[in-house]
Amino acid sequence: MDKRKNKVGKIFKAPRGTQDYLPEKATLLYRLDQLAAEKFEKAGYRRIVTPTFEETGLFQRSIGESSDIVRKEMYTFEDRKGRSLTLRPEATAPVVRAYIERNLQAEIQPVKLYYMGPMYRYERPQAGRYREFWQLGIEAIGSSAALIDAEVIVILMQYLDELGLKEITLYLGSMGDDNCRVDYAGQLKGYLESRLDSFCEDCNERIRFNPLRVFDCKKEPCKQQLKEAPKLIDHLCNECSEHFENIKRLLKVAGVDFVIDPTLVRGFDYYTRTTFEVKSPLLGSQDALGGGGRYDRLVEQYGGPDSPAIGFALGIERLILALEKEGVKTKVENEIGLFIVAIDESTQEAAFKLLIELRNIGFSVEMDYLSRSLRAQMKLADKYGARYVIIIGPDELKRDEARIKDMQTSSEKNIDMSETASYLLKKK
Ligand code: HAM
């Protein structure tokens, strides 16, 4: 009988669709965050952290009642006082909520923010699709200028470029605004209703509630039917069309390549005008690494001032997958530089004192915590990849010395204990 099973009654497993970020991957996760922080902050973006759960209504209204997320993917629960709360499926709505609630409109506009954190969607797990996943994102709130659209997209593409991704494509589209979209939606609905039988059940529902959503459908027969459908991009009003042209011009100025995708509608109700997605052909069916767009009405819709905005979010799991598929080195090296060997218990205190001293001046230092033999400690030092091993035995201690072994050359040298730090600093 399995003893572990016996003690707690069962073996616990991480919930379906979640994963443990074990040390190596967890380190990579935060390195990606660090690199983003450096890049984004240079462009004037500041970090924001919002709660992982919010009032359910916040997402219902912003993402849209007819979206897949609201219809079937939200982790919604009641707390002990009967309030309906939802684990955030995305961070745009929470950031907008914070912008209004914390009066960020009083700051210099546009307010430029970035975030990284876990999001939650009750989706069917598969490669690149999780129920808890991490997003790294940017939101720039308070400007309608095409300049800021271009800036946000350039930052995204430069970040991916710096990570070493090559096989990615930026797709660009426009959803128009209230002016052009309403007319267009009517035309599209007419087209779709004339061939309802050719569309899947889900699409039939979409046609009833929000015809533009049919472009989200991944089923081949539906996609075929949509080839001839009228496209929003051909029905933009003058202002939206001009905005779109300006972005294209600015992206060219910045040297960012893109492909126009007339069907890029994305799965949220809040988008207006610009939409974009970055895809990798190496990711299979979950090929979108990241996406975003403008949401010019959202702040106002929540009772804030007229504050047009734009942003994006990158899926970290898919980003890591794409890096791996492209063979970009993601392994984070073990950084232990020094290993202190205490030959027996009588030297442990001196070894510990030296360990603390060396760490205090910036060395990465390890020692043994299991009273291993000298041989086993040397093996361990080798496993850690330590460059130098500092050996303290009873004889060395008597003479107030430490023996330093260079693991590359195997040469050894005795040094006064008090001079160990300065000796190693010189070698650094
Ligand atoms: P989204 O397209 O829903 O946009 O998500 C952005 C990225 O998150 C996706 O491209 C994908 O890489 C990742 N992602 C989404 N769902 C999952 C999942 N179940 N498992 C793993 N990764 C996933 C947004 O969330 C918008 N808030 C982006 C935005 C910001 N728009 C304006 N500002």
CSV table of C-alpha atoms and ligand atoms in Angstrom, one decimal:
chain,number,residue,atom,x,y,z
A,1,MET,CA,0.0,0.0,0.0
A,2,ASP,CA,1.2,3.5,-0.8
A,3,LYS,CA,2.2,5.1,2.5
A,4,ARG,CA,1.8,8.6,1.3
A,5,LYS,CA,-1.8,7.8,0.3
A,6,ASN,CA,-2.4,6.2,3.6
A,7,LYS,CA,-1.6,9.4,5.6
A,8,VAL,CA,-3.8,11.9,3.9
A,9,GLY,CA,-6.3,9.6,2.3
A,10,LYS,CA,-5.3,10.6,-1.3
A,11,ILE,CA,-2.5,12.0,-3.3
A,12,PHE,CA,-3.3,15.6,-4.2
A,13,LYS,CA,-2.7,16.9,-7.7
A,14,ALA,CA,-2.7,20.4,-9.1
A,15,PRO,CA,-6.1,21.3,-10.4
A,16,ARG,CA,-6.8,20.6,-14.1
A,17,GLY,CA,-5.4,23.3,-16.4
A,18,THR,CA,-3.0,24.6,-13.8
A,19,GLN,CA,0.7,24.1,-13.6
A,20,ASP,CA,3.6,24.4,-11.1
A,21,TYR,CA,6.3,26.7,-12.1
A,22,LEU,CA,9.2,24.7,-10.8
A,23,PRO,CA,12.4,26.6,-10.0
A,24,GLU,CA,14.0,26.7,-13.5
A,25,LYS,CA,10.8,27.8,-15.2
A,26,ALA,CA,9.8,30.1,-12.4
A,27,THR,CA,13.1,31.9,-12.7
A,28,LEU,CA,12.5,32.2,-16.4
A,29,LEU,CA,9.1,33.6,-15.7
A,30,TYR,CA,10.5,36.4,-13.6
A,31,ARG,CA,13.4,37.0,-16.0
A,32,LEU,CA,10.8,37.7,-18.7
A,33,ASP,CA,9.1,40.1,-16.3
A,34,GLN,CA,12.4,41.8,-15.5
A,35,LEU,CA,13.3,42.3,-19.1
A,36,ALA,CA,9.9,43.7,-19.8
A,37,ALA,CA,10.1,46.0,-16.8
A,38,GLU,CA,13.4,47.4,-18.1
A,39,LYS,CA,12.1,47.9,-21.7
A,40,PHE,CA,8.7,49.2,-20.7
A,41,GLU,CA,9.9,51.6,-18.1
A,42,LYS,CA,12.3,53.2,-20.5
A,43,ALA,CA,9.3,54.0,-22.6
A,44,GLY,CA,7.5,55.6,-19.6
A,45,TYR,CA,5.3,52.7,-18.5
A,46,ARG,CA,4.9,52.1,-14.8
A,47,ARG,CA,3.9,48.9,-13.1
A,48,ILE,CA,0.4,48.3,-11.7
A,49,VAL,CA,-0.8,45.4,-9.7
A,50,THR,CA,-4.6,44.9,-9.3
A,51,PRO,CA,-6.4,42.2,-7.3
A,52,THR,CA,-6.8,38.7,-8.8
A,53,PHE,CA,-10.5,38.8,-8.3
A,54,GLU,CA,-13.1,41.6,-8.9
A,55,GLU,CA,-16.8,42.1,-8.9
A,56,THR,CA,-18.3,39.9,-11.5
A,57,GLY,CA,-20.2,42.7,-13.2
A,58,LEU,CA,-16.9,44.4,-14.1
A,59,PHE,CA,-16.1,41.6,-16.6
A,60,GLN,CA,-19.7,41.0,-17.7
A,61,ARG,CA,-20.0,44.5,-18.9
A,62,SER,CA,-16.6,45.1,-20.4
A,63,ILE,CA,-15.8,41.8,-22.1
A,64,GLY,CA,-19.4,41.4,-23.2
A,65,GLU,CA,-22.3,39.1,-22.3
A,66,SER,CA,-22.1,37.3,-25.7
A,67,SER,CA,-18.4,36.6,-25.5
A,68,ASP,CA,-17.1,33.0,-24.9
A,69,ILE,CA,-15.3,34.2,-21.8
A,70,VAL,CA,-18.4,35.6,-20.1
A,71,ARG,CA,-20.7,32.8,-21.4
A,72,LYS,CA,-18.7,29.9,-20.3
A,73,GLU,CA,-15.2,30.6,-19.1
A,74,MET,CA,-15.4,32.7,-15.9
A,75,TYR,CA,-14.4,31.4,-12.5
A,76,THR,CA,-17.3,33.0,-10.6
A,77,PHE,CA,-18.1,32.4,-7.0
A,78,GLU,CA,-20.0,33.9,-4.1
A,79,ASP,CA,-18.0,35.0,-1.0
A,80,ARG,CA,-19.3,34.5,2.5
A,81,LYS,CA,-21.5,37.6,2.3
A,82,GLY,CA,-23.1,36.5,-1.0
A,83,ARG,CA,-21.1,38.9,-3.2
A,84,SER,CA,-20.5,37.6,-6.7
A,85,LEU,CA,-16.8,37.7,-7.5
A,86,THR,CA,-14.8,36.5,-10.4
A,87,LEU,CA,-11.2,35.5,-10.8
A,88,ARG,CA,-9.9,37.9,-13.4
A,89,PRO,CA,-9.9,36.4,-16.9
A,90,GLU,CA,-7.9,39.3,-18.1
A,91,ALA,CA,-6.5,42.6,-16.8
A,92,THR,CA,-7.7,45.4,-19.0
A,93,ALA,CA,-11.1,45.8,-17.2
A,94,PRO,CA,-9.4,45.8,-13.7
A,95,VAL,CA,-6.8,48.4,-14.9
A,96,VAL,CA,-9.6,50.6,-16.2
A,97,ARG,CA,-11.5,50.2,-12.9
A,98,ALA,CA,-8.4,51.3,-11.0
A,99,TYR,CA,-7.8,54.2,-13.4
A,100,ILE,CA,-11.3,55.5,-12.5
A,101,GLU,CA,-11.4,54.5,-8.8
A,102,ARG,CA,-7.9,55.8,-8.0
A,103,ASN,CA,-8.3,59.0,-10.0
A,104,LEU,CA,-5.4,58.3,-12.4
A,105,GLN,CA,-7.0,60.8,-14.8
A,106,ALA,CA,-5.4,63.5,-12.6
A,107,GLU,CA,-2.0,62.3,-13.7
A,108,ILE,CA,-0.2,63.1,-16.9
A,109,GLN,CA,-2.1,61.7,-19.8
A,110,PRO,CA,-1.8,59.2,-21.3
A,111,VAL,CA,-1.3,57.1,-18.2
A,112,LYS,CA,1.1,54.4,-19.3
A,113,LEU,CA,0.9,51.1,-17.2
A,114,TYR,CA,2.2,47.6,-17.4
A,115,TYR,CA,1.5,44.4,-15.5
A,116,MET,CA,2.3,40.8,-15.1
A,117,GLY,CA,0.2,38.2,-13.3
A,118,PRO,CA,-2.0,35.1,-13.4
A,119,MET,CA,-5.4,35.1,-15.2
A,120,TYR,CA,-8.1,32.5,-15.0
A,121,ARG,CA,-10.4,31.1,-17.7
A,122,TYR,CA,-12.4,27.9,-17.6
A,123,GLU,CA,-11.3,26.6,-21.0
A,124,ARG,CA,-10.6,23.1,-22.2
A,125,PRO,CA,-6.9,22.6,-21.4
A,126,GLN,CA,-4.6,21.7,-24.2
A,127,ALA,CA,-1.1,22.6,-25.4
A,128,GLY,CA,-0.7,26.3,-24.8
A,129,ARG,CA,-4.1,26.6,-23.2
A,130,TYR,CA,-4.5,26.6,-19.4
A,131,ARG,CA,-7.1,27.5,-16.8
A,132,GLU,CA,-4.6,29.5,-14.9
A,133,PHE,CA,-2.1,31.3,-17.2
A,134,TRP,CA,0.2,34.3,-17.0
A,135,GLN,CA,-0.2,37.5,-18.9
A,136,LEU,CA,2.3,40.4,-19.4
A,137,GLY,CA,0.5,43.4,-20.6
A,138,ILE,CA,0.5,47.2,-21.2
A,139,GLU,CA,-2.4,49.7,-21.1
A,140,ALA,CA,-2.0,53.3,-22.2
A,141,ILE,CA,-5.1,55.3,-21.2
A,142,GLY,CA,-5.9,58.9,-22.2
A,143,SER,CA,-4.9,59.4,-25.8
A,144,SER,CA,-6.6,58.6,-29.1
A,145,ALA,CA,-3.5,59.4,-31.2
A,146,ALA,CA,-2.3,56.8,-33.7
A,147,LEU,CA,1.2,57.6,-32.2
A,148,ILE,CA,0.3,55.7,-29.1
A,149,ASP,CA,-1.1,52.8,-31.0
A,150,ALA,CA,2.2,52.6,-32.9
A,151,GLU,CA,4.2,52.9,-29.7
A,152,VAL,CA,2.4,50.1,-28.0
A,153,ILE,CA,2.8,47.8,-30.9
A,154,VAL,CA,6.4,48.7,-31.4
A,155,ILE,CA,7.2,48.0,-27.8
A,156,LEU,CA,5.6,44.6,-28.1
A,157,MET,CA,7.4,43.6,-31.2
A,158,GLN,CA,10.8,44.9,-29.9
A,159,TYR,CA,10.4,42.9,-26.7
A,160,LEU,CA,9.7,39.7,-28.7
A,161,ASP,CA,12.6,40.5,-31.0
A,162,GLU,CA,15.0,41.1,-28.1
A,163,LEU,CA,14.0,37.7,-26.7
A,164,GLY,CA,15.2,36.2,-30.0
A,165,LEU,CA,11.8,35.2,-31.6
A,166,LYS,CA,12.0,35.2,-35.3
A,167,GLU,CA,9.1,33.2,-36.6
A,168,ILE,CA,6.3,35.4,-35.6
A,169,THR,CA,3.9,37.6,-37.5
A,170,LEU,CA,2.1,40.7,-36.5
A,171,TYR,CA,-1.5,40.9,-37.8
A,172,LEU,CA,-3.2,44.2,-37.8
A,173,GLY,CA,-6.9,45.1,-38.2
A,174,SER,CA,-9.5,47.7,-37.4
A,175,MET,CA,-12.9,47.3,-35.7
A,176,GLY,CA,-14.1,50.8,-36.6
A,177,ASP,CA,-16.1,52.8,-34.1
A,178,ASP,CA,-19.8,53.2,-33.2
A,179,ASN,CA,-20.1,55.2,-36.4
A,180,CYS,CA,-19.1,52.6,-38.9
A,181,ARG,CA,-19.6,49.4,-37.0
A,182,VAL,CA,-23.4,49.6,-36.5
A,183,ASP,CA,-24.0,50.0,-40.3
A,184,TYR,CA,-21.6,47.3,-41.1
A,185,ALA,CA,-23.0,44.8,-38.5
A,186,GLY,CA,-26.4,45.2,-40.2
A,187,GLN,CA,-24.9,44.3,-43.6
A,188,LEU,CA,-23.0,41.4,-42.2
A,189,LYS,CA,-26.1,40.0,-40.4
A,190,GLY,CA,-28.0,40.2,-43.7
A,191,TYR,CA,-25.2,38.2,-45.4
A,192,LEU,CA,-25.0,35.6,-42.6
A,193,GLU,CA,-28.8,35.2,-42.3
A,194,SER,CA,-29.0,34.3,-45.9
A,195,ARG,CA,-27.0,31.2,-45.3
A,196,LEU,CA,-27.7,30.2,-41.6
A,197,ASP,CA,-27.7,26.5,-42.5
A,198,SER,CA,-24.0,26.6,-43.6
A,199,PHE,CA,-22.9,27.8,-40.1
A,200,CYS,CA,-22.3,25.8,-37.0
A,201,GLU,CA,-24.6,26.0,-34.0
A,202,ASP,CA,-22.3,28.3,-32.1
A,203,CYS,CA,-22.1,30.6,-35.1
A,204,ASN,CA,-25.9,30.6,-35.3
A,205,GLU,CA,-26.0,31.9,-31.8
A,206,ARG,CA,-23.3,34.4,-32.5
A,207,ILE,CA,-25.3,35.7,-35.5
A,208,ARG,CA,-28.3,36.3,-33.2
A,209,PHE,CA,-26.4,38.1,-30.5
A,210,ASN,CA,-23.3,39.7,-32.1
A,211,PRO,CA,-22.7,38.8,-35.8
A,212,LEU,CA,-19.1,40.1,-35.8
A,213,ARG,CA,-18.2,37.2,-33.4
A,214,VAL,CA,-18.6,34.7,-36.3
A,215,PHE,CA,-15.0,35.7,-37.3
A,216,ASP,CA,-13.8,34.1,-34.0
A,217,CYS,CA,-15.0,30.6,-35.2
A,218,LYS,CA,-12.2,28.2,-35.9
A,219,LYS,CA,-14.3,25.6,-37.8
A,220,GLU,CA,-13.3,25.2,-41.4
A,221,PRO,CA,-16.8,25.2,-43.0
A,222,CYS,CA,-17.7,28.4,-41.2
A,223,LYS,CA,-14.3,30.0,-42.3
A,224,GLN,CA,-15.1,29.1,-45.9
A,225,GLN,CA,-18.5,30.7,-45.7
A,226,LEU,CA,-16.9,33.9,-44.3
A,227,LYS,CA,-14.5,34.3,-47.2
A,228,GLU,CA,-17.1,36.2,-49.3
A,229,ALA,CA,-18.6,38.0,-46.3
A,230,PRO,CA,-18.4,41.8,-46.2
A,231,LYS,CA,-15.3,42.9,-44.2
A,232,LEU,CA,-15.4,45.8,-41.7
A,233,ILE,CA,-12.1,47.1,-42.9
A,234,ASP,CA,-13.8,47.9,-46.2
A,235,HIS,CA,-16.5,49.9,-44.4
A,236,LEU,CA,-14.5,52.1,-42.1
A,237,CYS,CA,-15.7,55.8,-41.7
A,238,ASN,CA,-13.3,58.5,-42.8
A,239,GLU,CA,-11.9,59.1,-39.3
A,240,CYS,CA,-11.3,55.4,-38.6
A,241,SER,CA,-9.8,54.9,-42.0
A,242,GLU,CA,-7.4,57.8,-41.4
A,243,HIS,CA,-6.4,56.5,-38.0
A,244,PHE,CA,-5.7,53.1,-39.5
A,245,GLU,CA,-3.6,54.6,-42.3
A,246,ASN,CA,-1.6,56.6,-39.8
A,247,ILE,CA,-0.7,53.5,-37.7
A,248,LYS,CA,0.4,51.7,-40.8
A,249,ARG,CA,2.6,54.7,-41.7
A,250,LEU,CA,4.1,54.9,-38.2
A,251,LEU,CA,4.8,51.2,-38.0
A,252,LYS,CA,6.7,51.4,-41.3
A,253,VAL,CA,8.7,54.4,-39.9
A,254,ALA,CA,9.6,52.2,-36.9
A,255,GLY,CA,10.6,49.3,-39.2
A,256,VAL,CA,7.9,46.9,-37.9
A,257,ASP,CA,6.4,44.5,-40.4
A,258,PHE,CA,2.8,43.6,-40.3
A,259,VAL,CA,0.1,41.8,-42.3
A,260,ILE,CA,-3.4,43.3,-42.6
A,261,ASP,CA,-6.1,40.9,-41.3
A,262,PRO,CA,-9.5,42.0,-42.3
A,263,THR,CA,-11.2,39.5,-40.0
A,264,LEU,CA,-9.3,40.3,-36.8
A,265,VAL,CA,-12.3,41.0,-34.5
A,266,ARG,CA,-11.0,39.5,-31.3
A,267,GLY,CA,-13.1,38.1,-28.5
A,268,PHE,CA,-14.0,41.2,-26.5
A,269,ASP,CA,-16.8,43.7,-26.9
A,270,TYR,CA,-14.7,46.6,-25.7
A,271,TYR,CA,-12.5,47.0,-28.8
A,272,THR,CA,-12.8,50.0,-31.1
A,273,ARG,CA,-10.6,50.8,-34.1
A,274,THR,CA,-7.1,49.1,-33.9
A,275,THR,CA,-6.8,45.4,-33.2
A,276,PHE,CA,-3.7,43.3,-33.5
A,277,GLU,CA,-2.4,39.9,-32.7
A,278,VAL,CA,1.0,38.2,-32.8
A,279,LYS,CA,1.0,34.6,-34.0
A,280,SER,CA,3.6,31.9,-34.3
A,281,PRO,CA,3.1,29.1,-36.8
A,282,LEU,CA,5.0,26.8,-34.4
A,283,LEU,CA,2.3,26.8,-31.7
A,284,GLY,CA,-0.4,24.7,-33.4
A,285,SER,CA,-4.0,25.6,-32.8
A,286,GLN,CA,-3.3,28.0,-29.9
A,287,ASP,CA,-1.1,30.1,-32.1
A,288,ALA,CA,-1.7,33.6,-30.7
A,289,LEU,CA,1.2,34.7,-28.5
A,290,GLY,CA,-0.5,37.9,-27.7
A,291,GLY,CA,-3.0,40.4,-28.8
A,292,GLY,CA,-4.6,43.7,-28.1
A,293,GLY,CA,-6.3,46.8,-29.4
A,294,ARG,CA,-8.0,50.1,-28.7
A,295,TYR,CA,-10.9,50.4,-26.3
A,296,ASP,CA,-11.9,54.1,-26.6
A,297,ARG,CA,-15.3,53.8,-24.9
A,298,LEU,CA,-14.5,51.6,-21.9
A,299,VAL,CA,-13.4,54.2,-19.4
A,300,GLU,CA,-16.5,56.3,-20.2
A,301,GLN,CA,-18.7,53.3,-20.1
A,302,TYR,CA,-17.6,52.7,-16.5
A,303,GLY,CA,-18.4,56.3,-15.4
A,304,GLY,CA,-15.0,57.8,-16.0
A,305,PRO,CA,-14.1,60.7,-18.3
A,306,ASP,CA,-13.7,60.3,-22.0
A,307,SER,CA,-10.4,58.5,-22.1
A,308,PRO,CA,-9.5,56.6,-25.2
A,309,ALA,CA,-7.1,53.8,-24.6
A,310,ILE,CA,-5.0,51.0,-26.1
A,311,GLY,CA,-3.1,48.0,-24.8
A,312,PHE,CA,-2.0,44.4,-25.3
A,313,ALA,CA,-1.4,41.2,-23.3
A,314,LEU,CA,1.1,38.5,-24.1
A,315,GLY,CA,0.5,34.9,-22.9
A,316,ILE,CA,3.6,33.9,-21.0
A,317,GLU,CA,3.1,30.1,-21.4
A,318,ARG,CA,2.8,30.5,-25.2
A,319,LEU,CA,5.8,32.8,-25.2
A,320,ILE,CA,7.9,30.2,-23.4
A,321,LEU,CA,6.6,27.5,-25.8
A,322,ALA,CA,7.5,29.6,-28.8
A,323,LEU,CA,11.0,30.3,-27.4
A,324,GLU,CA,11.5,26.6,-26.9
A,325,LYS,CA,10.2,25.7,-30.4
A,326,GLU,CA,12.5,28.2,-32.0
A,327,GLY,CA,15.4,26.8,-30.0
A,328,VAL,CA,16.1,30.0,-28.1
A,329,LYS,CA,18.1,29.3,-25.0
A,330,THR,CA,15.7,29.5,-22.1
A,331,LYS,CA,17.6,27.5,-19.5
A,332,VAL,CA,18.6,29.8,-16.6
A,333,GLU,CA,22.1,29.0,-15.5
A,334,ASN,CA,22.7,28.0,-11.9
A,335,GLU,CA,24.6,30.9,-10.4
A,336,ILE,CA,26.4,29.3,-7.5
A,337,GLY,CA,30.0,30.5,-7.7
A,338,LEU,CA,31.5,29.3,-4.4
A,339,PHE,CA,31.0,26.3,-2.3
A,340,ILE,CA,32.2,26.1,1.3
A,341,VAL,CA,33.2,22.7,2.6
A,342,ALA,CA,33.2,22.1,6.4
A,343,ILE,CA,35.1,18.9,6.8
A,344,ASP,CA,33.5,18.1,10.2
A,345,GLU,CA,31.2,19.6,12.8
A,346,SER,CA,34.0,21.4,14.6
A,347,THR,CA,34.5,23.6,11.5
A,348,GLN,CA,30.8,24.3,10.7
A,349,GLU,CA,30.6,27.5,12.6
A,350,ALA,CA,33.6,29.0,10.9
A,351,ALA,CA,32.3,27.8,7.5
A,352,PHE,CA,28.9,29.4,8.3
A,353,LYS,CA,30.5,32.7,9.3
A,354,LEU,CA,32.5,32.8,6.1
A,355,LEU,CA,29.4,31.9,4.1
A,356,ILE,CA,27.5,34.9,5.5
A,357,GLU,CA,30.5,37.2,5.0
A,358,LEU,CA,30.9,36.2,1.3
A,359,ARG,CA,27.2,36.5,0.6
A,360,ASN,CA,27.2,39.9,2.2
A,361,ILE,CA,29.7,41.2,-0.3
A,362,GLY,CA,27.8,39.8,-3.3
A,363,PHE,CA,29.1,36.2,-3.9
A,364,SER,CA,26.6,33.4,-4.5
A,365,VAL,CA,27.7,30.8,-2.0
A,366,GLU,CA,26.4,27.4,-1.0
A,367,MET,CA,27.4,24.9,1.7
A,368,ASP,CA,26.3,21.4,2.8
A,369,TYR,CA,23.4,21.1,5.2
A,370,LEU,CA,23.3,17.3,5.6
A,371,SER,CA,26.8,16.6,7.3
A,372,ARG,CA,28.0,14.9,4.1
A,373,SER,CA,31.5,13.4,3.8
A,374,LEU,CA,34.2,15.4,2.3
A,375,ARG,CA,34.0,13.4,-0.9
A,376,ALA,CA,30.2,13.9,-1.1
A,377,GLN,CA,30.6,17.6,-0.5
A,378,MET,CA,33.1,17.9,-3.3
A,379,LYS,CA,30.7,16.1,-5.6
A,380,LEU,CA,28.0,18.5,-4.6
A,381,ALA,CA,30.2,21.5,-5.3
A,382,ASP,CA,30.8,20.1,-8.8
A,383,LYS,CA,27.1,19.6,-9.3
A,384,TYR,CA,26.4,23.2,-8.4
A,385,GLY,CA,29.0,24.2,-10.9
A,386,ALA,CA,31.0,26.1,-8.3
A,387,ARG,CA,34.1,27.8,-9.6
A,388,TYR,CA,35.9,27.7,-6.3
A,389,VAL,CA,35.6,25.5,-3.3
A,390,ILE,CA,36.7,26.7,0.1
A,391,ILE,CA,37.7,23.9,2.4
A,392,ILE,CA,37.8,24.4,6.1
A,393,GLY,CA,39.1,21.5,8.2
A,394,PRO,CA,40.3,21.2,11.8
A,395,ASP,CA,43.9,21.7,10.8
A,396,GLU,CA,43.2,24.8,8.6
A,397,LEU,CA,41.0,26.2,11.4
A,398,LYS,CA,43.9,25.8,14.0
A,399,ARG,CA,46.1,27.9,11.7
A,400,ASP,CA,43.2,30.3,11.0
A,401,GLU,CA,43.4,29.4,7.3
A,402,ALA,CA,41.1,28.2,4.5
A,403,ARG,CA,42.1,26.0,1.6
A,404,ILE,CA,40.8,27.3,-1.8
A,405,LYS,CA,40.4,24.9,-4.7
A,406,ASP,CA,40.1,26.2,-8.2
A,407,MET,CA,37.6,23.7,-9.7
A,408,GLN,CA,38.8,24.5,-13.3
A,409,THR,CA,42.5,24.0,-12.8
A,410,SER,CA,42.2,21.7,-9.7
A,411,SER,CA,45.0,23.8,-8.1
A,412,GLU,CA,44.8,24.4,-4.3
A,413,LYS,CA,46.1,27.2,-2.1
A,414,ASN,CA,46.0,27.9,1.6
A,415,ILE,CA,45.0,31.5,2.5
A,416,ASP,CA,44.6,33.3,5.8
A,417,MET,CA,40.9,33.2,6.8
A,418,SER,CA,40.8,37.0,7.1
A,419,GLU,CA,42.1,37.3,3.5
A,420,THR,CA,39.7,34.8,1.8
A,421,ALA,CA,37.2,37.5,0.8
A,422,SER,CA,39.7,39.8,-0.8
A,423,TYR,CA,41.5,36.9,-2.5
A,424,LEU,CA,38.2,35.8,-4.1
A,425,LEU,CA,37.2,39.3,-5.0
A,426,LYS,CA,40.4,39.7,-7.0
A,427,LYS,CA,39.6,36.4,-8.8
A,428,LYS,CA,36.0,37.5,-9.6
B,1,HAM,P1,-6.5,37.9,-25.1
B,1,HAM,O1,-6.3,37.8,-26.6
B,1,HAM,O2,-7.7,37.3,-24.6
B,1,HAM,O3,-6.5,39.4,-24.8
B,1,HAM,O4,-5.3,37.3,-24.3
B,1,HAM,C1,-4.0,37.7,-24.6
B,1,HAM,C2,-3.1,36.4,-24.7
B,1,HAM,O5,-3.2,35.7,-23.5
B,1,HAM,C3,-3.4,35.5,-25.8
B,1,HAM,O6,-2.9,35.9,-27.0
B,1,HAM,C4,-2.8,34.2,-25.3
B,1,HAM,O7,-1.4,34.2,-25.5
B,1,HAM,C5,-2.9,34.3,-23.8
B,1,HAM,N1,-4.1,33.5,-23.3
B,1,HAM,C6,-5.4,33.7,-23.4
B,1,HAM,N2,-6.1,32.7,-22.9
B,1,HAM,C7,-5.2,31.7,-22.5
B,1,HAM,C8,-5.3,30.4,-21.9
B,1,HAM,N3,-6.4,29.9,-21.6
B,1,HAM,N4,-4.1,29.8,-21.7
B,1,HAM,C9,-2.9,30.3,-22.0
B,1,HAM,N5,-2.8,31.5,-22.5
B,1,HAM,C10,-3.9,32.2,-22.8
B,1,HAM,C11,-6.6,40.0,-23.5
B,1,HAM,O8,-6.7,39.3,-22.5
B,1,HAM,C12,-6.8,41.5,-23.6
B,1,HAM,N6,-7.0,41.9,-22.2
B,1,HAM,C13,-5.6,42.1,-24.2
B,1,HAM,C14,-5.6,43.6,-24.2
B,1,HAM,C15,-5.0,44.5,-23.3
B,1,HAM,N7,-6.4,44.4,-25.0
B,1,HAM,C16,-6.2,45.6,-24.7
B,1,HAM,N8,-5.4,45.7,-23.7
